[in-house]
Structure formats: structure tokens, C-alpha cells
PDB file of N, CA and C in Angstrom:
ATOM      1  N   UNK V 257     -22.675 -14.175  -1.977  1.00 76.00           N
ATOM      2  CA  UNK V 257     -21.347 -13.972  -1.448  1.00 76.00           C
ATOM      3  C   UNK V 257     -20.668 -12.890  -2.289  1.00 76.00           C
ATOM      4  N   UNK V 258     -19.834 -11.846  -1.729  1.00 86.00           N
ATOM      5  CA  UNK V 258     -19.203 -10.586  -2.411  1.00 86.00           C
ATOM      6  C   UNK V 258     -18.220 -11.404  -3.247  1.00 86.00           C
ATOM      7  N   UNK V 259     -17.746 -10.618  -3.607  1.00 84.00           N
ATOM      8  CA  UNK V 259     -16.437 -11.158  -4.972  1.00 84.00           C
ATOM      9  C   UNK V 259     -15.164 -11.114  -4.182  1.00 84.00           C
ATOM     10  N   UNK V 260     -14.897 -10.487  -2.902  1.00 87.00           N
ATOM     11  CA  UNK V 260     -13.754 -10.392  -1.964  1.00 87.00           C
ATOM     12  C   UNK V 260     -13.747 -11.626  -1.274  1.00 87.00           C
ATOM     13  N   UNK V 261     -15.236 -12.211  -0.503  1.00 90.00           N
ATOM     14  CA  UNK V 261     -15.084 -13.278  -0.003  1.00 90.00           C
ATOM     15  C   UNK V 261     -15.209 -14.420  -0.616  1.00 90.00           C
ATOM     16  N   UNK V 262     -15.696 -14.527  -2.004  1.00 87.00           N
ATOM     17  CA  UNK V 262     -15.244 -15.226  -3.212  1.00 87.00           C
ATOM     18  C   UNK V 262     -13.859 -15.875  -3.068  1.00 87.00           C
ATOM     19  N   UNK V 263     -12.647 -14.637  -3.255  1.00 91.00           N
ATOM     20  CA  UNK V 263     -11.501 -14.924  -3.379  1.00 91.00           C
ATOM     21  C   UNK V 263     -10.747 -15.223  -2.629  1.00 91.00           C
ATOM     22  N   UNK V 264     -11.363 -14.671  -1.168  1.00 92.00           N
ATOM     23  CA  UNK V 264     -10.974 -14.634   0.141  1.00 92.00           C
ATOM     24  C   UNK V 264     -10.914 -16.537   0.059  1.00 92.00           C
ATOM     25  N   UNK V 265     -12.333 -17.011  -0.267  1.00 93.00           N
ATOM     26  CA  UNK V 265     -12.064 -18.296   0.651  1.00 93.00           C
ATOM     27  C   UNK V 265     -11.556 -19.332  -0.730  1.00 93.00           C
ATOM     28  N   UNK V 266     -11.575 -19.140  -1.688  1.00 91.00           N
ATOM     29  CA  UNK V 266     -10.720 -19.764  -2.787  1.00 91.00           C
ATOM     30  C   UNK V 266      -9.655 -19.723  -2.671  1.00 91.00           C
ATOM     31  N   UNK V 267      -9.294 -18.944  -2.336  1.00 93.00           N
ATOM     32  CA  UNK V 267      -7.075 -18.757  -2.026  1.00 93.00           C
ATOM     33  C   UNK V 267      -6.864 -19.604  -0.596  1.00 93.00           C
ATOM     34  N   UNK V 268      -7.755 -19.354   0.505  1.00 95.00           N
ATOM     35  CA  UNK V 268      -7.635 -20.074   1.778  1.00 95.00           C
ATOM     36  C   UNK V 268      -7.546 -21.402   0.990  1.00 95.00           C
ATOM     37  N   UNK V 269      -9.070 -22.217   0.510  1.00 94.00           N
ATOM     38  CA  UNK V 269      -8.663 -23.439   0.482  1.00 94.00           C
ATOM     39  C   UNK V 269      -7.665 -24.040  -0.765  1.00 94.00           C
ATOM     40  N   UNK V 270      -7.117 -23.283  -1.632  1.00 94.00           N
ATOM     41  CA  UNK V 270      -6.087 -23.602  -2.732  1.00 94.00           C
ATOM     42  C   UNK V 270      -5.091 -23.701  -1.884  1.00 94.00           C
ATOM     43  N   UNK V 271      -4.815 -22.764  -0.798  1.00 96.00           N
ATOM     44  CA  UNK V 271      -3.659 -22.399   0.187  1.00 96.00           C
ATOM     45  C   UNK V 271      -3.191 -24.143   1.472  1.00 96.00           C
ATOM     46  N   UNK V 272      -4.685 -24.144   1.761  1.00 96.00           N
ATOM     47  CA  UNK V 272      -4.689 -25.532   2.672  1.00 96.00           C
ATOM     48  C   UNK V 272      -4.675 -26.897   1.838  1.00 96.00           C
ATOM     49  N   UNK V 273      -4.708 -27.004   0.690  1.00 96.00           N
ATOM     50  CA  UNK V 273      -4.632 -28.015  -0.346  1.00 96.00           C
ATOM     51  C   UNK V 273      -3.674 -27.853  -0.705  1.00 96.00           C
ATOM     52  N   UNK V 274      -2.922 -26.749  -1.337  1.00 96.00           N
ATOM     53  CA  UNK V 274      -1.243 -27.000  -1.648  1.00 96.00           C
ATOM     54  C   UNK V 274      -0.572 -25.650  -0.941  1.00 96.00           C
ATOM     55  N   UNK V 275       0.279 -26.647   0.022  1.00 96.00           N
ATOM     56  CA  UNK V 275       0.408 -24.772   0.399  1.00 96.00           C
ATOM     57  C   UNK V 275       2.000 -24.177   0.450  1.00 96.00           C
ATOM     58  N   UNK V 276       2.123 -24.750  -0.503  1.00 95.00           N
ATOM     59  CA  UNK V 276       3.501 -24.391  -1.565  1.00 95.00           C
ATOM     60  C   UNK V 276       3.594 -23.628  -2.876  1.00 95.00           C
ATOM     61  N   UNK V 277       1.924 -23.487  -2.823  1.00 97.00           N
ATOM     62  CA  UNK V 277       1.717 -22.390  -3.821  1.00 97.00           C
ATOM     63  C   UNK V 277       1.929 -20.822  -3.925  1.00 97.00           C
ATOM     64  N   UNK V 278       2.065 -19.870  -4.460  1.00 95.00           N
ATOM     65  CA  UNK V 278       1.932 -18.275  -4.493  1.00 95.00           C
ATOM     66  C   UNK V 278       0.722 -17.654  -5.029  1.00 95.00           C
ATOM     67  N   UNK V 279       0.137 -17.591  -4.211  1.00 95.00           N
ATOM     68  CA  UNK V 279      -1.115 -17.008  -4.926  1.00 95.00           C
ATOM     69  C   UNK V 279      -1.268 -15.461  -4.535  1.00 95.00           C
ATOM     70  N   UNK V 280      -1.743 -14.614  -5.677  1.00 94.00           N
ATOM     71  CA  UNK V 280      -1.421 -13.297  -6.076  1.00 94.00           C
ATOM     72  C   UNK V 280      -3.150 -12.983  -6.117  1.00 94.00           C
ATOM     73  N   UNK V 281      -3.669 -11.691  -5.288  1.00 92.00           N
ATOM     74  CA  UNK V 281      -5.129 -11.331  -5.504  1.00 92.00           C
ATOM     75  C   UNK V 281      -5.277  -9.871  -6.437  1.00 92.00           C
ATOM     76  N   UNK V 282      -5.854  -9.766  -7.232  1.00 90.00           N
ATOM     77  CA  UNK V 282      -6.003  -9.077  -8.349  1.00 90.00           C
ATOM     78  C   UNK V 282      -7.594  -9.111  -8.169  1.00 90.00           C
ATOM     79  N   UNK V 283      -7.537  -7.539  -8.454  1.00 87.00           N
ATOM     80  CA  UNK V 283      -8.866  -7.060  -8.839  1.00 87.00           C
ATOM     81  C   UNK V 283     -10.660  -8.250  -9.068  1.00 87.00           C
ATOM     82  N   UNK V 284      -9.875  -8.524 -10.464  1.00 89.00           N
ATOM     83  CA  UNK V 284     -11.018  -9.662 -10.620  1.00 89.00           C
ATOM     84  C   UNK V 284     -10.800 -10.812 -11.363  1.00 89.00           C
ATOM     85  N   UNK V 285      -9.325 -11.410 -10.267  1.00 92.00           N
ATOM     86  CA  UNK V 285      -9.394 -12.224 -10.639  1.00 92.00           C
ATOM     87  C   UNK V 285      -7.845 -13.145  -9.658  1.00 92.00           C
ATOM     88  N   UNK V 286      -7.672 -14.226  -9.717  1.00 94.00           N
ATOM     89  CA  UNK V 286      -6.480 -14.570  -8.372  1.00 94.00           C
ATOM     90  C   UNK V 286      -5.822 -14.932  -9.758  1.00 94.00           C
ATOM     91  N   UNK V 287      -4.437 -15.124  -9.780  1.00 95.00           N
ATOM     92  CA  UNK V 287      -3.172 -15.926 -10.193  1.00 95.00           C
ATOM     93  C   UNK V 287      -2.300 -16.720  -9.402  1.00 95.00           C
ATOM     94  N   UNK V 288      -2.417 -17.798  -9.761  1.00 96.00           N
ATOM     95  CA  UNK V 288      -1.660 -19.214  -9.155  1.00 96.00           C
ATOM     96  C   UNK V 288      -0.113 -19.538  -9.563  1.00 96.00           C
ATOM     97  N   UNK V 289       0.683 -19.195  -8.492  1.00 95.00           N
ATOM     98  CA  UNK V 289       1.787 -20.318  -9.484  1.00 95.00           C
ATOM     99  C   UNK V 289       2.501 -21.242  -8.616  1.00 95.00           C
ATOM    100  N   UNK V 290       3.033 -22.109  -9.368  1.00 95.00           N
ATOM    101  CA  UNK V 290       3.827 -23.356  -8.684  1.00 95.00           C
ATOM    102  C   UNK V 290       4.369 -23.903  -9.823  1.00 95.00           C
ATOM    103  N   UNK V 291       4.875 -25.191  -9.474  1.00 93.00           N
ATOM    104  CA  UNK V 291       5.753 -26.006 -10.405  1.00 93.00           C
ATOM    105  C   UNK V 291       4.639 -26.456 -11.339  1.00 93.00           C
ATOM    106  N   UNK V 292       5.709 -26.571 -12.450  1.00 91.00           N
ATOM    107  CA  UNK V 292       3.802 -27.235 -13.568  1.00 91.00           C
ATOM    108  C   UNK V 292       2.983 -28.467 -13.072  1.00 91.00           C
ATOM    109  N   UNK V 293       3.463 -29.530 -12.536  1.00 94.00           N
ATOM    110  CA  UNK V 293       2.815 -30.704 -11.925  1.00 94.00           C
ATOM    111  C   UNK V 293       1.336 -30.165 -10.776  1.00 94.00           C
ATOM    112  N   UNK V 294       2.226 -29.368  -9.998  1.00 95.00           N
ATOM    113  CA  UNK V 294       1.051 -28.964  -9.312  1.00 95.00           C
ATOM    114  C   UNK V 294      -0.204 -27.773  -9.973  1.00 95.00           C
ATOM    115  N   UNK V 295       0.195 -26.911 -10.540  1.00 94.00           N
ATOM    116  CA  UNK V 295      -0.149 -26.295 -11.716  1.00 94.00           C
ATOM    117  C   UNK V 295      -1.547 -27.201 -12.232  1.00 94.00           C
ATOM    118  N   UNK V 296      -0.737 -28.443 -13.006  1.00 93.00           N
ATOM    119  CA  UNK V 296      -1.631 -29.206 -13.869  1.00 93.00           C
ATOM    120  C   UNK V 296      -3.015 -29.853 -13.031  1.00 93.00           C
ATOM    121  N   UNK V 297      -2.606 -30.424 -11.484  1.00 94.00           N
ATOM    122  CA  UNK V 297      -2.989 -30.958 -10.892  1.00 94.00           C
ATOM    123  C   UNK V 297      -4.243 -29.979 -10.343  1.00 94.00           C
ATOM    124  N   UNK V 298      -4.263 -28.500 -10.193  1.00 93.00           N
ATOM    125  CA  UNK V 298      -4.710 -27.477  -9.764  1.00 93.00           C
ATOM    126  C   UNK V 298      -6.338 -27.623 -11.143  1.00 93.00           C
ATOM    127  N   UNK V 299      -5.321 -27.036 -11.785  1.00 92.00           N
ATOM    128  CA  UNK V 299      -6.018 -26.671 -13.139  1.00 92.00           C
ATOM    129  C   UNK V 299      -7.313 -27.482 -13.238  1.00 92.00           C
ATOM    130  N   UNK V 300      -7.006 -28.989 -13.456  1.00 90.00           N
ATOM    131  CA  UNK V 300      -7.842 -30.761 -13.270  1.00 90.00           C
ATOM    132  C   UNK V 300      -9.066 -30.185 -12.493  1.00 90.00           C
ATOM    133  N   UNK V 301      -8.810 -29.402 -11.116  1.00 87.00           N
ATOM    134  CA  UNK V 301      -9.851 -29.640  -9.787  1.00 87.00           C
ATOM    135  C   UNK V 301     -10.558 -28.283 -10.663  1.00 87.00           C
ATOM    136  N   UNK V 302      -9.847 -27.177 -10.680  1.00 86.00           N
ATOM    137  CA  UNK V 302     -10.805 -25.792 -11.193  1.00 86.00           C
ATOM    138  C   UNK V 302     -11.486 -26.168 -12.535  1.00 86.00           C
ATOM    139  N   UNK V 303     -10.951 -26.709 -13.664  1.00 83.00           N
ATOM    140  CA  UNK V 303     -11.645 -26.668 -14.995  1.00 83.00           C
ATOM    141  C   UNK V 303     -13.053 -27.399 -14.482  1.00 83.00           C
ATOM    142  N   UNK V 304     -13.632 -28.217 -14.090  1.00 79.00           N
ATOM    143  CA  UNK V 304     -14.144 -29.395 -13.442  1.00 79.00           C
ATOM    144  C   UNK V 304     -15.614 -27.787 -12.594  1.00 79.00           C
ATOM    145  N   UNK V 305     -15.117 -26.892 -12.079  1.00 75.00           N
ATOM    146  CA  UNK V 305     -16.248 -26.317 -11.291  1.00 75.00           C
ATOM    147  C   UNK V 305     -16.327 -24.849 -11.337  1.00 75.00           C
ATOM    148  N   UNK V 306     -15.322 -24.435 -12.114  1.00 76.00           N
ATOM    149  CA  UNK V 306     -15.661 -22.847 -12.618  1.00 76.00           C
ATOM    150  C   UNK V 306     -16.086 -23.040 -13.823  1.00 76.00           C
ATOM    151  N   UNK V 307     -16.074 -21.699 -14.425  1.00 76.00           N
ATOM    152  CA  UNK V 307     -16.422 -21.223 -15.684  1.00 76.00           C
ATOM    153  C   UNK V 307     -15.217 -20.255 -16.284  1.00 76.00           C
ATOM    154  N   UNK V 308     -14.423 -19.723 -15.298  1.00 84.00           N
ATOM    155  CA  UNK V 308     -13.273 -18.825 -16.030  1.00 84.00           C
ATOM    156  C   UNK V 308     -12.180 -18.864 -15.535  1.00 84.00           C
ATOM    157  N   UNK V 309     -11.215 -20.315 -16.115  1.00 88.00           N
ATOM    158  CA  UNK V 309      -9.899 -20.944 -15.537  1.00 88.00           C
ATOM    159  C   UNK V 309      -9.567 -20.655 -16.897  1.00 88.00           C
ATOM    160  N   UNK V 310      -7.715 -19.961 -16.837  1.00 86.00           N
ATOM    161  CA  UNK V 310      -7.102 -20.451 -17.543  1.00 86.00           C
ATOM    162  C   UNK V 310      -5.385 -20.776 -17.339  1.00 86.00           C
ATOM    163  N   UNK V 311      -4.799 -21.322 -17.900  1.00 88.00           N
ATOM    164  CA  UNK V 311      -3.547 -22.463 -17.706  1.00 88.00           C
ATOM    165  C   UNK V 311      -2.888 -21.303 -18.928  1.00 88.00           C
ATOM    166  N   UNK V 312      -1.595 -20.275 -18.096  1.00 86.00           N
ATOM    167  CA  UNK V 312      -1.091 -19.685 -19.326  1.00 86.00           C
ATOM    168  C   UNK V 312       0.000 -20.332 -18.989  1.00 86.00           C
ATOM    169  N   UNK V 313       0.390 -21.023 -20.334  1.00 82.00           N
ATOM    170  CA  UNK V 313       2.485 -21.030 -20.648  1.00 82.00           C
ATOM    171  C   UNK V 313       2.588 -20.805 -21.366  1.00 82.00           C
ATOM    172  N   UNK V 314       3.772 -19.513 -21.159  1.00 76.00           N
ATOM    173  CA  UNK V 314       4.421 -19.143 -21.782  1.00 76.00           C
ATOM    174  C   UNK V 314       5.721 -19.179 -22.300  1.00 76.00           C
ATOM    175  N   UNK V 315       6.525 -18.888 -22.635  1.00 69.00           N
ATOM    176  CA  UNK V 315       8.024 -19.568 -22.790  1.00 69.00           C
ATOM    177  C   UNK V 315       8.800 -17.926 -22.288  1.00 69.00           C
ATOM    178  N   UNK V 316       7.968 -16.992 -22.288  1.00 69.00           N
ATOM    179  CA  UNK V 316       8.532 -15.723 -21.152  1.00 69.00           C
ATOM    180  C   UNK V 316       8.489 -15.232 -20.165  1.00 69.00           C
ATOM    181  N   UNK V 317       7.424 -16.086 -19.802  1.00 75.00           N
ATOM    182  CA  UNK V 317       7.064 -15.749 -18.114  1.00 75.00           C
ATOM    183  C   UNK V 317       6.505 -17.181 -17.293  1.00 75.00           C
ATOM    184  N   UNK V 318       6.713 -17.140 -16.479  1.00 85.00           N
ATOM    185  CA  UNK V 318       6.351 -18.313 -15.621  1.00 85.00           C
ATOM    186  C   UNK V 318       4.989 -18.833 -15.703  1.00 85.00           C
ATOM    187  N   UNK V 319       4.862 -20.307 -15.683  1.00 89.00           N
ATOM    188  CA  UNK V 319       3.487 -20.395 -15.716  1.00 89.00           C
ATOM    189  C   UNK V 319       2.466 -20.143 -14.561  1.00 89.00           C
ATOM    190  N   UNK V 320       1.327 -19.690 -15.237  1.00 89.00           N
ATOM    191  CA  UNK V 320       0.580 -19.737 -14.010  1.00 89.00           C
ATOM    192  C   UNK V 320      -1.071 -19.942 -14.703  1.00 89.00           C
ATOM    193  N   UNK V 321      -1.576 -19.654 -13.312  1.00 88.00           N
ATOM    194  CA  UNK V 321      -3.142 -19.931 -13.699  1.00 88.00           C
ATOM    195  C   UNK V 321      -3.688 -18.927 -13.032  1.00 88.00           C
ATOM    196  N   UNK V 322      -5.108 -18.712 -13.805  1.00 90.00           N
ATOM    197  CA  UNK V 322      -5.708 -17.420 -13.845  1.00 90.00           C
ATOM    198  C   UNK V 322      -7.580 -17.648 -13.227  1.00 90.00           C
ATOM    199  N   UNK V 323      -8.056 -17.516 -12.306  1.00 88.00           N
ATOM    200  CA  UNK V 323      -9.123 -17.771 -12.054  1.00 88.00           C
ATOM    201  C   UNK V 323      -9.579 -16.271 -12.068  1.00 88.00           C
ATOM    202  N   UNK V 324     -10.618 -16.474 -13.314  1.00 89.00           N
ATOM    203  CA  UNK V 324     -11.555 -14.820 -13.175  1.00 89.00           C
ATOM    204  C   UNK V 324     -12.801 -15.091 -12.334  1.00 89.00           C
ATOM    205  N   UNK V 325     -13.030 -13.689 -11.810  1.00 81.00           N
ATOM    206  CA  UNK V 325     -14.019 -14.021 -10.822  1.00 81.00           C
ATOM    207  C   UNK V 325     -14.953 -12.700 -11.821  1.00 81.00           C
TER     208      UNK V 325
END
């Protein structure tokens, strides 16, 4: 599978699982954001079946999460 339809269908089903989220497509890699609960709840399902999740908070920018592809 290409790295477009990678992201393509990872954002679809993050999108149909919470779909109160903002998800942002980047080069190589998506950014997630939402309220931290869902955030945390996100994070739980990805750490669990990728290899390159990460959970940034910051206290200057909003949190979000980072799936590298």
C-alpha cells in the first residue's frame, strides 16, 4: 500500500471513530487534535499497533498527536 493510501485510510477511519476530531495531512506524517480525553483515548488504540505515535503537550501549543508514516 503507497504512503498516500496509508494516510488516506487512517484519517478515514480515525475520522468515522471520532469524528470531532481535526486531522491535518503532512508529508510524512498526519497530526491529530481534539480535547485531551479523546486525544488520550486515540493515543491507547495507536500506541497498541504502530511503531511511530507520539502524544505532544505542550504548555504553547495545543495538544496533539503525531502519527509518522
Amino acid at each position: 500500500m503507497s504512503k498516500e493510501k496509508l494516510q488516506n485510510q487512517i484519517i478515514n477511519d480515525l475520522k468515522n471513530d471520532f469524528p470531532n476530531i481535526i486531522v491535518e495531512k503532512e508529508e510524512n506524517s498526519i497530526v491529530i487534535k481534539a480535547d485531551d480525553d479523546t486525544l488520550w483515548e486515540i493515543f491507547d488504540i495507536l500506541y497498541k499497533g504502530l511503531d511511530d505515535v507520539e502524544f505532544n503537550m505542550d504548555k504553547d501549543e495545543e495538544n496533539h498527536i503525531i502519527i509518522k508514516i
